[in-house]
CSV table of C-alpha atoms in Angstrom, one decimal:
chain,number,residue,atom,x,y,z
A,44,UNK,CA,123.4,151.7,12.9
A,45,UNK,CA,122.5,148.1,13.8
A,46,UNK,CA,121.5,144.9,12.1
A,47,UNK,CA,118.5,144.9,14.2
A,48,UNK,CA,117.2,147.7,12.1
A,49,UNK,CA,117.2,145.4,9.1
A,50,UNK,CA,115.3,142.5,10.8
A,51,UNK,CA,111.6,141.9,10.4
A,52,UNK,CA,111.4,140.6,14.0
A,53,UNK,CA,113.3,142.4,16.7
A,54,UNK,CA,113.5,139.1,18.6
A,55,UNK,CA,115.1,137.3,15.7
A,56,UNK,CA,118.6,135.8,16.3
A,57,UNK,CA,121.3,136.5,13.7
A,58,UNK,CA,123.2,133.1,13.4
A,59,UNK,CA,126.1,133.9,11.2
A,60,UNK,CA,129.6,132.7,10.9
A,61,UNK,CA,132.6,135.0,10.7
A,62,UNK,CA,132.7,135.8,7.0
A,63,UNK,CA,129.2,137.0,6.7
A,64,UNK,CA,129.6,139.1,10.0
A,65,UNK,CA,132.7,140.6,8.7
A,66,UNK,CA,131.2,141.4,5.3
A,67,UNK,CA,128.3,143.1,7.1
A,68,UNK,CA,130.7,145.2,9.2
A,69,UNK,CA,132.5,146.4,6.1
A,70,UNK,CA,129.1,147.2,4.4
A,71,UNK,CA,128.0,149.2,7.6
A,72,UNK,CA,131.2,151.2,7.5
A,73,UNK,CA,131.4,151.8,3.7
A,74,UNK,CA,127.8,152.0,2.5
A,75,UNK,CA,126.0,153.8,5.3
A,76,UNK,CA,125.3,157.5,4.7
A,77,UNK,CA,126.9,158.7,8.0
A,78,UNK,CA,126.5,162.4,7.1
A,79,UNK,CA,122.7,162.5,6.7
A,80,UNK,CA,121.6,166.1,6.8
A,81,UNK,CA,124.7,167.2,8.4
A,82,UNK,CA,128.2,168.0,7.1
A,83,UNK,CA,129.7,164.9,8.7
A,84,UNK,CA,130.2,163.1,11.9
A,85,UNK,CA,131.9,164.5,14.9
A,86,UNK,CA,132.4,161.0,16.3
A,87,UNK,CA,131.7,157.5,15.0
A,88,UNK,CA,131.3,155.3,18.1
A,89,UNK,CA,131.4,151.5,17.7
A,90,UNK,CA,130.0,149.6,20.6
A,91,UNK,CA,131.4,146.1,20.8
A,92,UNK,CA,130.6,143.2,22.9
A,93,UNK,CA,133.2,141.8,25.3
A,94,UNK,CA,135.9,139.6,23.9
A,95,UNK,CA,138.4,139.7,21.1
A,96,UNK,CA,136.7,137.9,18.3
A,97,UNK,CA,136.7,138.3,14.5
A,98,UNK,CA,134.3,141.1,14.7
A,99,UNK,CA,136.7,143.2,16.8
A,100,UNK,CA,139.6,142.3,14.6
A,101,UNK,CA,137.7,143.2,11.3
A,102,UNK,CA,136.5,146.5,12.8
A,103,UNK,CA,139.9,147.6,13.8
A,104,UNK,CA,141.4,146.6,10.4
A,105,UNK,CA,138.8,148.4,8.4
A,106,UNK,CA,138.9,151.5,10.4
A,107,UNK,CA,142.7,151.5,10.4
A,108,UNK,CA,142.8,151.2,6.6
A,109,UNK,CA,140.7,154.5,6.6
A,110,UNK,CA,143.0,156.1,9.3
A,111,UNK,CA,139.9,156.5,11.4
A,112,UNK,CA,140.9,154.8,14.7
A,113,UNK,CA,141.2,157.4,17.5
A,114,UNK,CA,141.2,155.1,20.2
A,115,UNK,CA,139.2,152.7,22.5
A,116,UNK,CA,137.2,153.4,25.8
A,117,UNK,CA,137.2,150.1,27.7
A,118,UNK,CA,134.4,149.6,30.1
A,119,UNK,CA,134.3,147.1,33.0
A,120,UNK,CA,132.6,146.2,36.3
A,121,UNK,CA,134.9,146.0,39.3
A,122,UNK,CA,134.8,142.3,40.0
A,123,UNK,CA,137.6,139.8,38.8
A,124,UNK,CA,135.3,137.8,36.4
A,125,UNK,CA,134.8,141.0,34.2
A,126,UNK,CA,138.4,142.4,34.7
A,127,UNK,CA,139.9,139.2,33.6
A,128,UNK,CA,138.1,139.7,30.2
A,129,UNK,CA,139.0,143.3,30.1
A,130,UNK,CA,142.7,142.8,30.5
A,131,UNK,CA,142.5,140.7,27.4
A,132,UNK,CA,140.8,143.6,25.6
A,133,UNK,CA,143.6,145.9,26.9
A,134,UNK,CA,146.2,143.4,25.6
A,135,UNK,CA,144.2,143.3,22.3
A,136,UNK,CA,144.5,147.0,22.0
A,137,UNK,CA,148.2,146.9,22.6
A,138,UNK,CA,148.8,144.3,19.8
A,139,UNK,CA,146.5,146.0,17.3
A,140,UNK,CA,148.1,149.5,18.1
A,141,UNK,CA,144.7,150.9,19.2
A,142,UNK,CA,145.3,153.8,21.7
A,143,UNK,CA,143.3,153.2,25.0
A,144,UNK,CA,141.8,156.5,25.8
A,145,UNK,CA,140.6,155.4,29.2
A,146,UNK,CA,139.1,152.8,31.5
A,147,UNK,CA,135.6,153.4,32.8
A,148,UNK,CA,134.1,151.5,35.8
A,149,UNK,CA,130.4,150.8,35.1
A,150,UNK,CA,127.7,149.7,37.6
A,151,UNK,CA,130.2,149.3,40.6
A,152,UNK,CA,127.8,151.3,42.7
A,153,UNK,CA,124.1,151.1,43.1
A,154,UNK,CA,122.7,154.7,43.4
A,155,UNK,CA,119.2,155.9,44.1
A,156,UNK,CA,117.0,158.1,46.4
A,157,UNK,CA,116.4,156.8,49.8
A,158,UNK,CA,112.7,157.1,49.2
A,159,UNK,CA,112.9,154.7,46.2
A,160,UNK,CA,114.3,151.9,48.4
A,161,UNK,CA,112.3,148.9,49.7
A,162,UNK,CA,112.6,148.0,53.4
A,163,UNK,CA,112.4,144.6,55.0
A,164,UNK,CA,113.0,143.2,58.5
A,165,UNK,CA,114.0,139.5,58.6
A,166,UNK,CA,112.5,138.4,55.4
A,167,UNK,CA,112.2,139.7,51.9
A,168,UNK,CA,108.5,138.6,52.0
A,169,UNK,CA,107.9,141.1,54.9
A,170,UNK,CA,107.6,144.5,53.2
A,171,UNK,CA,108.0,147.3,55.8
A,172,UNK,CA,108.5,150.0,53.3
A,173,UNK,CA,105.4,152.2,54.1
A,174,UNK,CA,106.1,151.8,57.9
A,175,UNK,CA,109.7,153.0,57.5
A,176,UNK,CA,108.9,155.8,55.1
A,177,UNK,CA,106.2,157.2,57.2
A,178,UNK,CA,108.5,157.1,60.3
A,179,UNK,CA,111.2,159.0,58.2
A,180,UNK,CA,108.5,161.5,57.1
A,181,UNK,CA,107.6,162.1,60.8
A,182,UNK,CA,111.0,162.1,62.3
A,183,UNK,CA,113.5,163.1,59.6
A,184,UNK,CA,111.7,164.1,56.4
A,185,UNK,CA,114.8,165.6,54.7
A,186,UNK,CA,116.4,162.2,54.6
A,187,UNK,CA,113.9,161.1,52.0
A,188,UNK,CA,115.6,163.3,49.4
A,189,UNK,CA,119.1,161.9,50.2
A,190,UNK,CA,120.9,159.7,47.6
A,191,UNK,CA,122.1,156.4,48.9
A,192,UNK,CA,124.6,154.0,47.4
A,193,UNK,CA,126.0,150.5,47.9
A,194,UNK,CA,128.6,148.5,46.2
A,195,UNK,CA,127.0,146.0,43.8
A,196,UNK,CA,130.1,143.9,43.0
A,197,UNK,CA,133.0,142.9,45.3
A,198,UNK,CA,135.9,144.8,44.1
A,199,UNK,CA,138.9,142.7,43.1
A,200,UNK,CA,142.3,144.1,44.4
A,201,UNK,CA,142.7,147.7,43.3
A,202,UNK,CA,139.8,147.4,40.9
A,203,UNK,CA,139.6,149.0,37.5
A,204,UNK,CA,141.7,151.9,38.8
A,205,UNK,CA,144.5,149.6,39.6
A,206,UNK,CA,144.1,147.7,36.4
A,207,UNK,CA,144.4,151.0,34.5
A,208,UNK,CA,147.6,151.9,36.3
A,209,UNK,CA,149.0,148.5,35.6
A,210,UNK,CA,148.5,149.0,31.9
A,211,UNK,CA,149.6,152.6,32.0
A,212,UNK,CA,146.3,154.0,30.6
A,213,UNK,CA,144.1,156.7,32.2
A,214,UNK,CA,141.2,155.8,34.6
A,215,UNK,CA,138.2,157.8,33.5
A,216,UNK,CA,136.1,157.3,36.7
A,217,UNK,CA,132.9,155.4,37.3
A,218,UNK,CA,129.2,155.4,36.3
A,219,UNK,CA,126.7,154.3,39.1
A,220,UNK,CA,124.0,151.7,38.5
A,221,UNK,CA,121.1,154.0,38.5
A,222,UNK,CA,117.5,152.9,37.9
A,223,UNK,CA,116.5,156.2,36.4
A,224,UNK,CA,119.1,156.0,33.8
A,225,UNK,CA,117.7,152.6,32.7
A,226,UNK,CA,114.2,154.2,32.5
A,227,UNK,CA,115.5,157.1,30.3
A,228,UNK,CA,117.3,154.7,27.9
A,229,UNK,CA,114.1,152.6,27.5
A,230,UNK,CA,111.9,155.6,27.1
A,231,UNK,CA,114.5,157.2,24.6
A,232,UNK,CA,114.8,160.5,26.6
A,233,UNK,CA,117.8,162.4,27.6
A,234,UNK,CA,118.8,161.3,31.1
A,235,UNK,CA,121.3,164.2,31.9
A,236,UNK,CA,118.6,166.8,31.1
A,237,UNK,CA,115.8,165.3,33.2
A,238,UNK,CA,118.1,164.3,36.0
A,239,UNK,CA,120.7,167.0,35.8
A,240,UNK,CA,121.5,167.2,39.6
A,241,UNK,CA,122.0,163.4,40.1
A,242,UNK,CA,125.5,161.8,40.7
A,243,UNK,CA,125.1,159.7,37.6
A,244,UNK,CA,124.5,162.7,35.4
A,245,UNK,CA,127.6,164.2,36.7
A,246,UNK,CA,129.6,161.1,36.0
A,247,UNK,CA,128.2,160.9,32.4
A,248,UNK,CA,129.0,164.6,31.9
A,249,UNK,CA,132.5,164.1,33.1
A,250,UNK,CA,133.0,161.2,30.7
A,251,UNK,CA,131.7,163.3,27.8
A,252,UNK,CA,134.1,166.0,28.9
A,253,UNK,CA,137.0,163.7,28.8
A,254,UNK,CA,136.1,162.4,25.3
A,255,UNK,CA,135.7,165.9,23.8
A,256,UNK,CA,138.9,167.1,25.6
A,257,UNK,CA,141.0,164.1,24.3
A,258,UNK,CA,139.5,164.1,20.9
A,259,UNK,CA,138.4,167.7,20.2
A,260,UNK,CA,136.4,168.5,17.2
A,261,UNK,CA,137.8,170.9,14.7
A,262,UNK,CA,135.0,173.3,14.2
A,263,UNK,CA,136.5,174.7,10.9
A,264,UNK,CA,135.8,171.2,9.3
């Protein structure tokens, strides 16, 4: 559920102050038919922006009144600019008594097939991709199917794993920055089905397994 579903123009900005936003959050939680054609939800996932604003406080308070706060999954990239905000989020969870299920590192590593890379010599204007790929096809064709990775952001200290240890919460691994995942999201297709052998799919499946293991669904319900 999103306010964007209610707007006439998807590019329209919502310029509201706190009281109106808080009222809408309450309306979403209490007046949306979350069951639909099913017998109920297994999980209600609230995706919040970075920060500790009124929206975060209101969402937590409304859900706590309903006894429906199972925990928070905190997502961060590995550089200090991001982790500085996330440490505030972890502190927010402590103060509001929201259990932190795990810390996830996102987009720390760029991951793609070698054949999808662009190759340059001394300038980005000099594209030697075809030359390099043809050479690889001739000399080492099996290399073209290899996955390659590189760190996108400089890791600060011990990174998200060290931050999780500092706050005494689980570290739930990392999800690579994968162009194929972005394409699947924009196309509305299931990435883990179409790219089942990719490292990114394995990371996503591991994360889903951790969620279902930590918060198992009672099939009897």
